[in-house]
XYZ file of C-alpha atoms in Angstrom:
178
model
C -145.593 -66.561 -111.910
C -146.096 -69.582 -113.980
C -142.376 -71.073 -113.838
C -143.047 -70.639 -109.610
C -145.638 -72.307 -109.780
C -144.536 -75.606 -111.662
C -141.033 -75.206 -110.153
C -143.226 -75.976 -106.666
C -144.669 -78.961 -108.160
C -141.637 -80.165 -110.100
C -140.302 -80.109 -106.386
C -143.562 -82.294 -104.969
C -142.440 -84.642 -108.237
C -145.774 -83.845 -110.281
C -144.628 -85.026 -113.810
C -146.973 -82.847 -115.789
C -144.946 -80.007 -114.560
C -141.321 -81.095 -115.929
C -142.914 -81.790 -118.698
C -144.676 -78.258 -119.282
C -141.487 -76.264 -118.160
C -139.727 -79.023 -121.011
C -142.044 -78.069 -123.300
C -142.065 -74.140 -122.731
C -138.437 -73.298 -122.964
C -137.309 -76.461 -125.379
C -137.230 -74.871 -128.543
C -135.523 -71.539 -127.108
C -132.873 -72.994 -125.494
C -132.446 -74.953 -128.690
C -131.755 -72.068 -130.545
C -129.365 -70.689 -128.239
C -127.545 -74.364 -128.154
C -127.265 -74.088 -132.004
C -126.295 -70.697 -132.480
C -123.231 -71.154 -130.110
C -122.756 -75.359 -131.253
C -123.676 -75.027 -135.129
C -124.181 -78.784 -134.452
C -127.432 -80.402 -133.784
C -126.643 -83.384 -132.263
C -124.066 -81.317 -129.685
C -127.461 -78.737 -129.654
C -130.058 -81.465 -128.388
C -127.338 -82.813 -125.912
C -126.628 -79.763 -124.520
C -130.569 -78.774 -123.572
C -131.285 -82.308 -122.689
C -127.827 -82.237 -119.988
C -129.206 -79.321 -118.831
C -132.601 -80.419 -118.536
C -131.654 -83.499 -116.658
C -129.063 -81.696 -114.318
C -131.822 -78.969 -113.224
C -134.707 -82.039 -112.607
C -131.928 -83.616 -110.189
C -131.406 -80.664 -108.307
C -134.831 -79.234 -108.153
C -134.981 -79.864 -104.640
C -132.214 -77.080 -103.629
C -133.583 -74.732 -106.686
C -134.732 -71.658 -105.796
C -135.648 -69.476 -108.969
C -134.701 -65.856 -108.177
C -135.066 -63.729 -111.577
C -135.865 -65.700 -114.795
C -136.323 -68.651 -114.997
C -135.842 -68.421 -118.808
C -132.464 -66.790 -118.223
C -131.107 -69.152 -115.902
C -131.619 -71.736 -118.463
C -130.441 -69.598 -121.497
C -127.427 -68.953 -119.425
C -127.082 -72.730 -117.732
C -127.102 -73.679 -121.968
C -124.779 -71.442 -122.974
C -121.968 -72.339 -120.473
C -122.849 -76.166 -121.573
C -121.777 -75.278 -124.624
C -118.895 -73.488 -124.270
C -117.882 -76.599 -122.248
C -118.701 -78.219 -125.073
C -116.525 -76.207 -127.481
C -113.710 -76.519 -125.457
C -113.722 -80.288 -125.044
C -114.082 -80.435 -129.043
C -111.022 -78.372 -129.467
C -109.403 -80.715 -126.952
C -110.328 -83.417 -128.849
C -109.485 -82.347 -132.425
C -111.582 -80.260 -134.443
C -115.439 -80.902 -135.760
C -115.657 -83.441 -138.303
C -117.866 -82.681 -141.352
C -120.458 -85.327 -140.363
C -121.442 -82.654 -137.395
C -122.577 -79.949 -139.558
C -126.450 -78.842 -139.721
C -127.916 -80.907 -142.555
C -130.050 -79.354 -145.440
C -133.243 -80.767 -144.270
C -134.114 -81.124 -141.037
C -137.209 -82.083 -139.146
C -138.962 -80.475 -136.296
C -138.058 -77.401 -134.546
C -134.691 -77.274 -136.498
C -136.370 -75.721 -139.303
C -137.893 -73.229 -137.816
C -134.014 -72.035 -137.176
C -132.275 -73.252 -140.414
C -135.197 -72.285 -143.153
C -133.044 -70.447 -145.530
C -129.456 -70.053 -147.070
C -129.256 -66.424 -145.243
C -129.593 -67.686 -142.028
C -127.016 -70.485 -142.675
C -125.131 -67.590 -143.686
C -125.795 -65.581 -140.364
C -124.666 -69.163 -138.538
C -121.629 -69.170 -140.446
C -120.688 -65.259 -139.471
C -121.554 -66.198 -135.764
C -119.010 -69.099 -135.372
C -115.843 -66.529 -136.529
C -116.988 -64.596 -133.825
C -115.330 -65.232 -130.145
C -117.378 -67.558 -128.182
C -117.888 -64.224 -125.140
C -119.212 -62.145 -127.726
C -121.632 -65.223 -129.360
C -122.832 -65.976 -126.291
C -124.318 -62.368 -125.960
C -125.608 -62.035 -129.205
C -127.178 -65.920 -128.719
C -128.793 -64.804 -125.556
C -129.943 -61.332 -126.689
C -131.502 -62.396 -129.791
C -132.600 -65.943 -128.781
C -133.565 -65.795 -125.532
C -134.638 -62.201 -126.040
C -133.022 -61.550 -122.352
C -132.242 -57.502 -121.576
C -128.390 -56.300 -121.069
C -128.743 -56.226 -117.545
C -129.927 -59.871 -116.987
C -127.455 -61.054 -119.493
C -124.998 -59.103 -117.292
C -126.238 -60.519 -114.132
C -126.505 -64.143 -114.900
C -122.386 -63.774 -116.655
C -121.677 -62.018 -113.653
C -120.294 -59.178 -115.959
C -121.329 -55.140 -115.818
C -123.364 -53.884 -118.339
C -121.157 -52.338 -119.920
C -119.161 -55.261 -120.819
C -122.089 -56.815 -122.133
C -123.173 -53.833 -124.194
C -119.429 -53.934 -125.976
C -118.828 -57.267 -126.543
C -122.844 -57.139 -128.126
C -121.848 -53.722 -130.108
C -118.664 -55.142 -131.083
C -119.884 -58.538 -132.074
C -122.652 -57.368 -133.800
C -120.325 -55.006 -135.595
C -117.967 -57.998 -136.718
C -121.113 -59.847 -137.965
C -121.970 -56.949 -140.149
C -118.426 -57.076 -141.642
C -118.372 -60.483 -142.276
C -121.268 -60.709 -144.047
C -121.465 -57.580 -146.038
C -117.799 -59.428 -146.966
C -119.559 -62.406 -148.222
C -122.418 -60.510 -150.299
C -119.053 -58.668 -152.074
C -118.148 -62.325 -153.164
């Protein structure tokens, strides 16, 4: 009721609200932007572009479900857009890796070597089945919204979770055998 609410007076141009919705759903969709980007420069882009592109088109917006899904989901095909402009390109440089120590938010999501570890297992994974696990765990959005806002059945979601979360077991029940 409360992302109606400022959504209406994001539309009358009342500052305060852009700035609370900014504020709500920043560090989530951050999280989602890193676990698919493993880059935080790309991450910040990506939830700022998104950011930006919803405040320009506020005035057609019409929120139907979530409003936290629609932006999970509106970050998570920036990203893949992303990705696929970087492999384009020519692959990531080491300079775009997630340093050590980082302020902010950022270490709330990179605190420890196990979750480095856990970022490392997601990025062998395909991007369809990361982007499921990102916005399942993340964004803490059911199957069947995940499946709505892909525009894929439920079941498809549920598989490409199962087997993705599968695959990350493998990988790093491989790396505790090192």
């Amino acid at each position: 009721m409360e992302d109606k609410r400022l959504i209406h007076r994001c539309k009358r141009g009342d500052r305060d609200a852009f700035c609370r919705l900014y504020e709500k759903y920043r560090d989530l969709l951050f999280k989602v932007a890193i676990a698919l980007l493993r880059d935080v420069h790309a991450a910040e882009d990506v939830v700022q572009d998104v950011f930006v592109r919803f405040v320009e088109n506020i005035s057609h917006f019409r929120l139907t479900g979530s409003l936290k899904a629609y932006l999970s989901v509106c970050v998570a095909n920036r990203a893949k857009n992303v990705l696929t402009s970087q492999k384009k390109d020519c692959a990531l440089s080491e300079d775009q890796t997630i340093p050590a120590n980082i302020p902010g938010p950022e270490q709330q999501i990179i605190c420890n070597e196990q979750l480095q570890q856990v970022a490392e297992a997601m990025e062998q994974l395909p991007f369809e089945q990361r982007q499921i696990i990102a916005l399942r765990h993340y964004s803490r959005m059911p199957i069947k919204d995940i499946a709505r806002s892909l525009e894929l059945s439920p079941n498809t979601v549920k598989s490409r979770y199962r087997y993705g979360m599968d695959k990350l077991r493998k990988i790093l029940m491989d790396n505790d055998a090192l």
